[in-house]
Amino acid sequence: MVIIILGSKSDLNLAKEIIKNLQFFKIEYRLHIASAHKNPEYVLGLLKKYEAEGKEKIYICVAGRSNALGGVVDAQILSPVINCPPYSEKFAGLDILSSLRMPSGICSMTVLEPEQAVLAAAKILALKDEEIRNRIKLYRKEYKDMMVRENGKLSESSII
């Protein structure tokens, strides 16, 4: 299972991309809006609830601007945490730096694209789930086949 936590409603577009990719891999997910800055108690309550379930899970945290969410989540749990911050033209994209540097002992990883964030989560879950592992193989095969088709179209065209 993947728990997606958004820092705010403005992160919903990126969450939709994450969900689309989770659905491809048929990975169960839950979606929440919970700001580590504005309502840390709510974030901690969510984590307590999910950690009490005992299921294997991965958290994907989506927060722009000053991303405390991934670090706060990682500091509270033992499950993997993936930051997937939305890109912003403001400050020339430098908001991402708050997702990259974490304090000592905190290791939320950062993956910039929603598709790759889900692939990272899928690969972790696939360590113990053969169905997800097989879907990753299918995903990779589809990309390989697409490249061969694109190459064939290029070879057949007159632009060379």
CSV table of N, CA and C in Angstrom, one decimal:
chain,number,residue,atom,x,y,z
A,1,MET,N,0.8,-1.2,0.0
A,1,MET,CA,0.0,0.0,0.0
A,1,MET,C,0.9,1.2,0.0
A,2,VAL,N,0.4,2.3,-0.7
A,2,VAL,CA,1.1,3.6,-0.7
A,2,VAL,C,0.2,4.6,-0.1
A,3,ILE,N,0.7,5.3,0.8
A,3,ILE,CA,0.0,6.4,1.5
A,3,ILE,C,0.6,7.7,0.8
A,4,ILE,N,-0.3,8.5,0.2
A,4,ILE,CA,0.1,9.7,-0.5
A,4,ILE,C,-0.3,10.8,0.5
A,5,ILE,N,0.6,11.7,0.9
A,5,ILE,CA,0.3,12.8,1.7
A,5,ILE,C,0.7,14.1,1.0
A,6,LEU,N,-0.3,14.9,0.8
A,6,LEU,CA,-0.1,16.2,0.1
A,6,LEU,C,0.0,17.3,1.2
A,7,GLY,N,0.9,18.3,0.9
A,7,GLY,CA,1.0,19.4,1.8
A,7,GLY,C,-0.1,20.3,1.7
A,8,SER,N,-0.8,20.4,0.6
A,8,SER,CA,-1.9,21.3,0.4
A,8,SER,C,-2.7,20.8,-0.8
A,9,LYS,N,-3.9,21.4,-1.0
A,9,LYS,CA,-4.8,21.1,-2.1
A,9,LYS,C,-4.1,21.5,-3.4
A,10,SER,N,-3.2,22.4,-3.4
A,10,SER,CA,-2.6,22.8,-4.7
A,10,SER,C,-1.7,21.7,-5.3
A,11,ASP,N,-1.4,20.7,-4.5
A,11,ASP,CA,-0.6,19.5,-4.9
A,11,ASP,C,-1.4,18.4,-5.6
A,12,LEU,N,-2.7,18.6,-5.8
A,12,LEU,CA,-3.6,17.6,-6.3
A,12,LEU,C,-3.3,17.2,-7.7
A,13,ASN,N,-2.8,18.1,-8.6
A,13,ASN,CA,-2.5,17.7,-9.9
A,13,ASN,C,-1.4,16.7,-10.0
A,14,LEU,N,-0.4,16.9,-9.2
A,14,LEU,CA,0.7,15.9,-9.1
A,14,LEU,C,0.2,14.6,-8.5
A,15,ALA,N,-0.6,14.7,-7.5
A,15,ALA,CA,-1.2,13.5,-6.9
A,15,ALA,C,-2.0,12.6,-8.0
A,16,LYS,N,-2.7,13.3,-8.9
A,16,LYS,CA,-3.4,12.6,-9.9
A,16,LYS,C,-2.5,11.8,-10.8
A,17,GLU,N,-1.3,12.3,-11.1
A,17,GLU,CA,-0.3,11.6,-11.9
A,17,GLU,C,0.2,10.4,-11.1
A,18,ILE,N,0.5,10.6,-9.8
A,18,ILE,CA,0.9,9.5,-8.9
A,18,ILE,C,-0.1,8.4,-8.9
A,19,ILE,N,-1.4,8.7,-8.7
A,19,ILE,CA,-2.5,7.8,-8.6
A,19,ILE,C,-2.6,7.0,-9.9
A,20,LYS,N,-2.5,7.7,-11.1
A,20,LYS,CA,-2.6,7.0,-12.4
A,20,LYS,C,-1.6,5.9,-12.5
A,21,ASN,N,-0.4,6.2,-12.0
A,21,ASN,CA,0.7,5.2,-12.1
A,21,ASN,C,0.5,4.1,-11.1
A,22,LEU,N,0.0,4.4,-9.9
A,22,LEU,CA,-0.3,3.4,-8.9
A,22,LEU,C,-1.3,2.4,-9.4
A,23,GLN,N,-2.3,3.0,-10.1
A,23,GLN,CA,-3.4,2.1,-10.7
A,23,GLN,C,-2.8,1.2,-11.8
A,24,PHE,N,-1.8,1.7,-12.6
A,24,PHE,CA,-1.2,0.8,-13.5
A,24,PHE,C,-0.6,-0.4,-12.9
A,25,PHE,N,0.1,-0.2,-11.8
A,25,PHE,CA,0.7,-1.3,-11.0
A,25,PHE,C,-0.2,-2.0,-10.1
A,26,LYS,N,-1.5,-1.6,-10.1
A,26,LYS,CA,-2.5,-2.1,-9.2
A,26,LYS,C,-2.1,-2.1,-7.7
A,27,ILE,N,-1.5,-1.0,-7.3
A,27,ILE,CA,-1.1,-0.8,-5.9
A,27,ILE,C,-2.2,0.0,-5.2
A,28,GLU,N,-2.6,-0.6,-4.1
A,28,GLU,CA,-3.6,0.1,-3.2
A,28,GLU,C,-3.0,1.4,-2.7
A,29,TYR,N,-3.8,2.4,-2.6
A,29,TYR,CA,-3.3,3.7,-2.1
A,29,TYR,C,-4.4,4.4,-1.3
A,30,ARG,N,-3.9,5.4,-0.5
A,30,ARG,CA,-4.8,6.3,0.3
A,30,ARG,C,-4.2,7.7,0.0
A,31,LEU,N,-5.1,8.6,0.0
A,31,LEU,CA,-4.7,10.0,-0.3
A,31,LEU,C,-5.2,10.9,0.8
A,32,HIS,N,-4.3,11.8,1.3
A,32,HIS,CA,-4.6,12.7,2.4
A,32,HIS,C,-3.9,14.1,2.1
A,33,ILE,N,-4.6,15.1,2.6
A,33,ILE,CA,-3.9,16.5,2.6
A,33,ILE,C,-3.6,16.7,4.1
A,34,ALA,N,-2.4,16.9,4.4
A,34,ALA,CA,-1.9,17.1,5.8
A,34,ALA,C,-0.6,17.9,5.8
A,35,SER,N,-0.6,19.1,6.2
A,35,SER,CA,0.6,19.9,6.2
A,35,SER,C,1.4,19.7,7.5
A,36,ALA,N,2.7,19.5,7.4
A,36,ALA,CA,3.6,19.3,8.5
A,36,ALA,C,3.8,20.7,9.2
A,37,HIS,N,3.7,21.8,8.4
A,37,HIS,CA,3.8,23.1,9.0
A,37,HIS,C,2.6,23.6,9.7
A,38,LYS,N,1.4,23.4,9.0
A,38,LYS,CA,0.2,24.0,9.5
A,38,LYS,C,-0.6,23.2,10.4
A,39,ASN,N,-0.4,21.9,10.4
A,39,ASN,CA,-1.2,21.0,11.3
A,39,ASN,C,-0.4,19.7,11.6
A,40,PRO,N,0.8,19.8,12.2
A,40,PRO,CA,1.6,18.6,12.5
A,40,PRO,C,0.9,17.6,13.3
A,41,GLU,N,0.0,18.0,14.2
A,41,GLU,CA,-0.8,17.0,15.0
A,41,GLU,C,-1.6,16.1,14.1
A,42,TYR,N,-2.2,16.6,13.1
A,42,TYR,CA,-3.0,15.8,12.1
A,42,TYR,C,-2.1,14.8,11.4
A,43,VAL,N,-0.9,15.3,10.9
A,43,VAL,CA,0.0,14.4,10.3
A,43,VAL,C,0.4,13.2,11.2
A,44,LEU,N,0.8,13.6,12.4
A,44,LEU,CA,1.2,12.5,13.4
A,44,LEU,C,0.0,11.5,13.6
A,45,GLY,N,-1.2,12.0,13.7
A,45,GLY,CA,-2.3,11.2,13.9
A,45,GLY,C,-2.5,10.2,12.7
A,46,LEU,N,-2.3,10.7,11.5
A,46,LEU,CA,-2.4,9.8,10.3
A,46,LEU,C,-1.4,8.7,10.4
A,47,LEU,N,-0.1,9.1,10.7
A,47,LEU,CA,0.9,8.1,10.8
A,47,LEU,C,0.7,7.1,11.8
A,48,LYS,N,0.2,7.5,13.0
A,48,LYS,CA,-0.1,6.6,14.1
A,48,LYS,C,-1.1,5.6,13.6
A,49,LYS,N,-2.2,6.1,12.9
A,49,LYS,CA,-3.2,5.2,12.4
A,49,LYS,C,-2.7,4.1,11.5
A,50,TYR,N,-1.9,4.6,10.5
A,50,TYR,CA,-1.4,3.7,9.5
A,50,TYR,C,-0.3,2.7,10.0
A,51,GLU,N,0.5,3.2,10.9
A,51,GLU,CA,1.5,2.3,11.5
A,51,GLU,C,0.9,1.3,12.4
A,52,ALA,N,-0.2,1.6,13.0
A,52,ALA,CA,-0.9,0.6,13.8
A,52,ALA,C,-1.5,-0.6,13.0
A,53,GLU,N,-1.8,-0.3,11.7
A,53,GLU,CA,-2.3,-1.4,10.9
A,53,GLU,C,-1.4,-2.5,10.7
A,54,GLY,N,-0.1,-2.3,10.7
A,54,GLY,CA,0.9,-3.3,10.6
A,54,GLY,C,1.1,-3.8,9.1
A,55,LYS,N,0.4,-3.2,8.2
A,55,LYS,CA,0.6,-3.6,6.8
A,55,LYS,C,1.9,-2.9,6.3
A,56,GLU,N,2.5,-3.6,5.3
A,56,GLU,CA,3.7,-3.0,4.6
A,56,GLU,C,3.2,-1.8,3.8
A,57,LYS,N,3.9,-0.7,3.9
A,57,LYS,CA,3.5,0.5,3.2
A,57,LYS,C,4.6,1.4,2.9
A,58,ILE,N,4.4,2.3,2.0
A,58,ILE,CA,5.4,3.3,1.6
A,58,ILE,C,4.6,4.6,1.5
A,59,TYR,N,5.3,5.6,2.0
A,59,TYR,CA,4.7,7.0,2.0
A,59,TYR,C,5.3,7.8,0.8
A,60,ILE,N,4.4,8.4,0.1
A,60,ILE,CA,4.9,9.4,-0.9
A,60,ILE,C,4.4,10.8,-0.5
A,61,CYS,N,5.3,11.7,-0.2
A,61,CYS,CA,5.0,13.0,0.3
A,61,CYS,C,5.1,14.0,-0.8
A,62,VAL,N,4.1,14.8,-1.0
A,62,VAL,CA,4.1,15.8,-2.1
A,62,VAL,C,3.9,17.2,-1.4
A,63,ALA,N,4.9,17.9,-1.4
A,63,ALA,CA,4.8,19.3,-0.8
A,63,ALA,C,5.8,20.2,-1.5
A,64,GLY,N,5.3,21.3,-1.9
A,64,GLY,CA,6.1,22.4,-2.5
A,64,GLY,C,6.6,23.3,-1.5
A,65,ARG,N,7.2,24.4,-2.0
A,65,ARG,CA,7.8,25.5,-1.1
A,65,ARG,C,8.7,24.9,-0.2
A,66,SER,N,8.5,25.1,1.1
A,66,SER,CA,9.4,24.5,2.1
A,66,SER,C,8.9,23.2,2.6
A,67,ASN,N,9.5,22.1,2.1
A,67,ASN,CA,9.0,20.8,2.3
A,67,ASN,C,9.5,20.2,3.7
A,68,ALA,N,8.7,20.3,4.7
A,68,ALA,CA,9.0,19.6,5.9
A,68,ALA,C,8.3,18.3,6.0
A,69,LEU,N,7.4,18.1,5.2
A,69,LEU,CA,6.5,16.9,5.3
A,69,LEU,C,7.3,15.6,5.2
A,70,GLY,N,8.1,15.4,4.2
A,70,GLY,CA,8.8,14.1,4.0
A,70,GLY,C,9.7,13.9,5.2
A,71,GLY,N,10.4,14.9,5.7
A,71,GLY,CA,11.3,14.7,6.9
A,71,GLY,C,10.5,14.4,8.1
A,72,VAL,N,9.4,15.1,8.4
A,72,VAL,CA,8.6,14.8,9.5
A,72,VAL,C,8.1,13.4,9.5
A,73,VAL,N,7.5,13.0,8.3
A,73,VAL,CA,7.0,11.6,8.2
A,73,VAL,C,8.1,10.6,8.5
A,74,ASP,N,9.2,10.8,7.8
A,74,ASP,CA,10.3,9.8,8.0
A,74,ASP,C,10.8,9.7,9.4
A,75,ALA,N,10.8,10.8,10.1
A,75,ALA,CA,11.3,10.8,11.5
A,75,ALA,C,10.4,10.0,12.5
A,76,GLN,N,9.2,9.8,12.0
A,76,GLN,CA,8.2,9.2,12.9
A,76,GLN,C,8.0,7.7,12.7
A,77,ILE,N,8.5,7.2,11.5
A,77,ILE,CA,8.1,5.8,11.1
A,77,ILE,C,9.3,5.1,10.6
A,78,LEU,N,9.2,3.8,10.4
A,78,LEU,CA,10.3,2.9,9.9
A,78,LEU,C,10.0,2.6,8.4
A,79,SER,N,8.9,2.9,7.9
A,79,SER,CA,8.6,2.6,6.5
A,79,SER,C,9.3,3.6,5.6
A,80,PRO,N,9.5,3.2,4.3
A,80,PRO,CA,10.2,4.1,3.3
A,80,PRO,C,9.3,5.3,3.0
A,81,VAL,N,10.0,6.4,2.9
A,81,VAL,CA,9.3,7.7,2.5
A,81,VAL,C,10.0,8.3,1.3
A,82,ILE,N,9.1,8.6,0.3
A,82,ILE,CA,9.6,9.2,-1.0
A,82,ILE,C,9.0,10.6,-1.1
A,83,ASN,N,9.9,11.6,-1.2
A,83,ASN,CA,9.4,12.9,-1.5
A,83,ASN,C,9.2,13.0,-3.0
A,84,CYS,N,8.2,13.6,-3.5
A,84,CYS,CA,8.0,13.9,-4.9
A,84,CYS,C,7.5,15.4,-5.0
A,85,PRO,N,8.4,16.3,-4.8
A,85,PRO,CA,8.0,17.7,-4.8
A,85,PRO,C,7.5,18.2,-6.1
A,86,PRO,N,6.5,19.1,-6.2
A,86,PRO,CA,6.0,19.7,-7.4
A,86,PRO,C,7.1,20.7,-7.9
A,87,TYR,N,7.3,20.8,-9.2
A,87,TYR,CA,8.2,21.8,-9.7
A,87,TYR,C,7.5,23.2,-9.7
A,88,SER,N,8.2,24.2,-9.3
A,88,SER,CA,7.7,25.6,-9.3
A,88,SER,C,8.7,26.5,-10.0
A,89,GLU,N,8.1,27.3,-10.9
A,89,GLU,CA,9.0,28.3,-11.6
A,89,GLU,C,9.5,29.4,-10.6
A,90,LYS,N,8.7,29.6,-9.5
A,90,LYS,CA,9.1,30.6,-8.5
A,90,LYS,C,10.5,30.1,-8.0
A,91,PHE,N,11.3,31.1,-7.8
A,91,PHE,CA,12.7,30.9,-7.2
A,91,PHE,C,13.5,29.9,-8.1
A,92,ALA,N,13.2,29.9,-9.4
A,92,ALA,CA,13.9,29.0,-10.4
A,92,ALA,C,14.0,27.6,-10.0
A,93,GLY,N,12.9,27.1,-9.3
A,93,GLY,CA,12.9,25.7,-8.9
A,93,GLY,C,13.7,25.3,-7.7
A,94,LEU,N,14.2,26.3,-7.0
A,94,LEU,CA,15.1,26.0,-5.9
A,94,LEU,C,14.3,25.5,-4.7
A,95,ASP,N,13.0,25.6,-4.7
A,95,ASP,CA,12.2,25.0,-3.6
A,95,ASP,C,12.6,23.5,-3.4
A,96,ILE,N,13.0,22.9,-4.4
A,96,ILE,CA,13.4,21.4,-4.3
A,96,ILE,C,14.5,21.2,-3.3
A,97,LEU,N,15.3,22.2,-3.0
A,97,LEU,CA,16.4,21.9,-2.1
A,97,LEU,C,15.9,21.5,-0.7
A,98,SER,N,14.7,22.0,-0.3
A,98,SER,CA,14.2,21.6,1.0
A,98,SER,C,13.8,20.1,1.0
A,99,SER,N,13.7,19.5,-0.1
A,99,SER,CA,13.4,18.0,-0.2
A,99,SER,C,14.7,17.2,-0.2
A,100,LEU,N,15.8,17.8,-0.6
A,100,LEU,CA,17.0,17.1,-0.8
A,100,LEU,C,17.9,16.9,0.4
A,101,ARG,N,18.0,18.0,1.2
A,101,ARG,CA,18.9,17.9,2.4
A,101,ARG,C,18.0,17.6,3.6
A,102,MET,N,18.3,16.5,4.3
A,102,MET,CA,17.6,16.2,5.5
A,102,MET,C,18.5,16.2,6.7
A,103,PRO,N,18.0,16.3,7.9
A,103,PRO,CA,18.8,16.3,9.1
A,103,PRO,C,19.4,14.9,9.3
A,104,SER,N,20.5,14.8,10.1
A,104,SER,CA,21.1,13.5,10.4
A,104,SER,C,20.0,12.5,10.9
A,105,GLY,N,20.1,11.3,10.4
A,105,GLY,CA,19.1,10.3,10.9
A,105,GLY,C,17.8,10.2,10.2
A,106,ILE,N,17.6,11.2,9.3
A,106,ILE,CA,16.4,11.2,8.5
A,106,ILE,C,16.7,10.9,7.0
A,107,CYS,N,16.0,10.0,6.4
A,107,CYS,CA,16.4,9.6,5.1
A,107,CYS,C,15.2,9.4,4.1
A,108,SER,N,14.4,10.4,4.1
A,108,SER,CA,13.4,10.4,3.0
A,108,SER,C,14.1,10.6,1.7
A,109,MET,N,13.8,9.8,0.7
A,109,MET,CA,14.4,9.9,-0.6
A,109,MET,C,13.6,10.9,-1.5
A,110,THR,N,14.2,11.5,-2.4
A,110,THR,CA,13.5,12.4,-3.3
A,110,THR,C,13.6,11.9,-4.7
A,111,VAL,N,12.4,11.8,-5.4
A,111,VAL,CA,12.3,11.5,-6.8
A,111,VAL,C,11.4,12.5,-7.4
A,112,LEU,N,11.9,13.1,-8.5
A,112,LEU,CA,11.3,14.3,-9.0
A,112,LEU,C,10.0,14.1,-9.9
A,113,GLU,N,9.9,13.0,-10.5
A,113,GLU,CA,8.8,12.7,-11.4
A,113,GLU,C,7.8,11.7,-10.8
A,114,PRO,N,6.5,12.0,-10.9
A,114,PRO,CA,5.5,11.1,-10.3
A,114,PRO,C,5.7,9.6,-10.8
A,115,GLU,N,5.9,9.4,-12.1
A,115,GLU,CA,6.0,8.1,-12.6
A,115,GLU,C,7.2,7.3,-11.9
A,116,GLN,N,8.3,8.0,-11.8
A,116,GLN,CA,9.5,7.4,-11.2
A,116,GLN,C,9.3,7.2,-9.7
A,117,ALA,N,8.6,8.1,-9.0
A,117,ALA,CA,8.3,7.9,-7.6
A,117,ALA,C,7.5,6.7,-7.4
A,118,VAL,N,6.5,6.4,-8.2
A,118,VAL,CA,5.7,5.2,-8.1
A,118,VAL,C,6.5,4.0,-8.5
A,119,LEU,N,7.3,4.1,-9.5
A,119,LEU,CA,8.2,3.0,-9.8
A,119,LEU,C,9.1,2.6,-8.7
A,120,ALA,N,9.7,3.6,-8.0
A,120,ALA,CA,10.5,3.3,-6.8
A,120,ALA,C,9.7,2.6,-5.7
A,121,ALA,N,8.5,3.1,-5.5
A,121,ALA,CA,7.6,2.5,-4.5
A,121,ALA,C,7.3,1.0,-4.9
A,122,ALA,N,7.0,0.9,-6.2
A,122,ALA,CA,6.6,-0.5,-6.7
A,122,ALA,C,7.8,-1.4,-6.5
A,123,LYS,N,9.0,-1.0,-6.8
A,123,LYS,CA,10.2,-1.9,-6.7
A,123,LYS,C,10.4,-2.3,-5.2
A,124,ILE,N,10.1,-1.4,-4.3
A,124,ILE,CA,10.3,-1.7,-2.9
A,124,ILE,C,9.2,-2.7,-2.5
A,125,LEU,N,8.0,-2.5,-2.9
A,125,LEU,CA,6.9,-3.4,-2.6
A,125,LEU,C,7.1,-4.8,-3.3
A,126,ALA,N,7.7,-4.8,-4.5
A,126,ALA,CA,8.0,-6.0,-5.2
A,126,ALA,C,9.0,-6.9,-4.6
A,127,LEU,N,9.7,-6.4,-3.6
A,127,LEU,CA,10.6,-7.3,-2.9
A,127,LEU,C,9.9,-8.5,-2.2
A,128,LYS,N,8.6,-8.2,-1.9
A,128,LYS,CA,7.8,-9.3,-1.2
A,128,LYS,C,6.5,-9.5,-1.9
A,129,ASP,N,6.3,-9.0,-3.1
A,129,ASP,CA,5.0,-9.1,-3.8
A,129,ASP,C,5.3,-9.5,-5.3
A,130,GLU,N,5.1,-10.8,-5.6
A,130,GLU,CA,5.4,-11.2,-7.0
A,130,GLU,C,4.5,-10.6,-8.0
A,131,GLU,N,3.3,-10.3,-7.7
A,131,GLU,CA,2.4,-9.7,-8.7
A,131,GLU,C,2.9,-8.3,-9.1
A,132,ILE,N,3.3,-7.5,-8.1
A,132,ILE,CA,3.9,-6.2,-8.5
A,132,ILE,C,5.2,-6.4,-9.3
A,133,ARG,N,6.0,-7.4,-8.9
A,133,ARG,CA,7.2,-7.6,-9.6
A,133,ARG,C,6.9,-8.0,-11.1
A,134,ASN,N,5.9,-8.8,-11.3
A,134,ASN,CA,5.5,-9.1,-12.7
A,134,ASN,C,5.0,-7.9,-13.5
A,135,ARG,N,4.3,-7.0,-12.8
A,135,ARG,CA,3.8,-5.7,-13.4
A,135,ARG,C,5.0,-4.8,-13.8
A,136,ILE,N,6.0,-4.8,-13.0
A,136,ILE,CA,7.2,-4.0,-13.3
A,136,ILE,C,7.9,-4.6,-14.6
A,137,LYS,N,7.9,-5.9,-14.7
A,137,LYS,CA,8.5,-6.6,-15.9
A,137,LYS,C,7.7,-6.2,-17.1
A,138,LEU,N,6.3,-6.2,-17.0
A,138,LEU,CA,5.5,-5.7,-18.1
A,138,LEU,C,5.7,-4.3,-18.4
A,139,TYR,N,5.8,-3.4,-17.4
A,139,TYR,CA,6.1,-2.0,-17.6
A,139,TYR,C,7.4,-1.8,-18.4
A,140,ARG,N,8.4,-2.5,-18.0
A,140,ARG,CA,9.7,-2.4,-18.7
A,140,ARG,C,9.6,-2.9,-20.1
A,141,LYS,N,8.9,-4.0,-20.3
A,141,LYS,CA,8.7,-4.6,-21.7
A,141,LYS,C,8.0,-3.6,-22.6
A,142,GLU,N,7.0,-3.0,-22.0
A,142,GLU,CA,6.2,-2.0,-22.8
A,142,GLU,C,7.1,-0.8,-23.3
A,143,TYR,N,8.0,-0.4,-22.4
A,143,TYR,CA,8.9,0.7,-22.8
A,143,TYR,C,9.9,0.2,-23.8
A,144,LYS,N,10.4,-1.0,-23.7
A,144,LYS,CA,11.4,-1.5,-24.6
A,144,LYS,C,10.7,-1.7,-26.0
A,145,ASP,N,9.5,-2.2,-26.0
A,145,ASP,CA,8.7,-2.4,-27.3
A,145,ASP,C,8.5,-1.0,-27.9
A,146,MET,N,8.1,0.0,-27.1
A,146,MET,CA,7.9,1.3,-27.6
A,146,MET,C,9.1,1.9,-28.3
A,147,MET,N,10.3,1.7,-27.7
A,147,MET,CA,11.5,2.2,-28.3
A,147,MET,C,11.8,1.5,-29.6
A,148,VAL,N,11.6,0.2,-29.7
A,148,VAL,CA,11.8,-0.5,-31.0
A,148,VAL,C,10.9,0.0,-32.0
A,149,ARG,N,9.6,0.2,-31.7
A,149,ARG,CA,8.6,0.8,-32.7
A,149,ARG,C,9.0,2.2,-33.1
A,150,GLU,N,9.4,3.0,-32.2
A,150,GLU,CA,9.9,4.4,-32.5
A,150,GLU,C,11.1,4.4,-33.4
A,151,ASN,N,12.0,3.5,-33.2
A,151,ASN,CA,13.2,3.3,-34.0
A,151,ASN,C,12.8,2.9,-35.4
A,152,GLY,N,11.8,2.0,-35.5
A,152,GLY,CA,11.3,1.5,-36.8
A,152,GLY,C,10.7,2.6,-37.6
A,153,LYS,N,9.9,3.5,-37.0
A,153,LYS,CA,9.3,4.6,-37.6
A,153,LYS,C,10.4,5.6,-38.1
A,154,LEU,N,11.4,5.8,-37.3
A,154,LEU,CA,12.5,6.7,-37.7
A,154,LEU,C,13.2,6.2,-38.9
A,155,SER,N,13.5,4.9,-38.9
A,155,SER,CA,14.2,4.3,-40.0
A,155,SER,C,13.4,4.3,-41.3
A,156,GLU,N,12.1,4.3,-41.2
A,156,GLU,CA,11.2,4.3,-42.4
A,156,GLU,C,10.9,5.7,-42.9
A,157,SER,N,11.2,6.7,-42.1
A,157,SER,CA,10.8,8.0,-42.5
A,157,SER,C,11.9,8.6,-43.4
A,158,SER,N,11.6,9.7,-44.0
A,158,SER,CA,12.5,10.4,-44.9
A,158,SER,C,13.3,11.5,-44.3
A,159,ILE,N,13.2,11.6,-42.9
A,159,ILE,CA,13.9,12.8,-42.3
A,159,ILE,C,15.4,12.5,-42.1
A,160,ILE,N,15.8,11.3,-42.3
A,160,ILE,CA,17.2,11.0,-42.2
A,160,ILE,C,18.0,11.3,-43.4
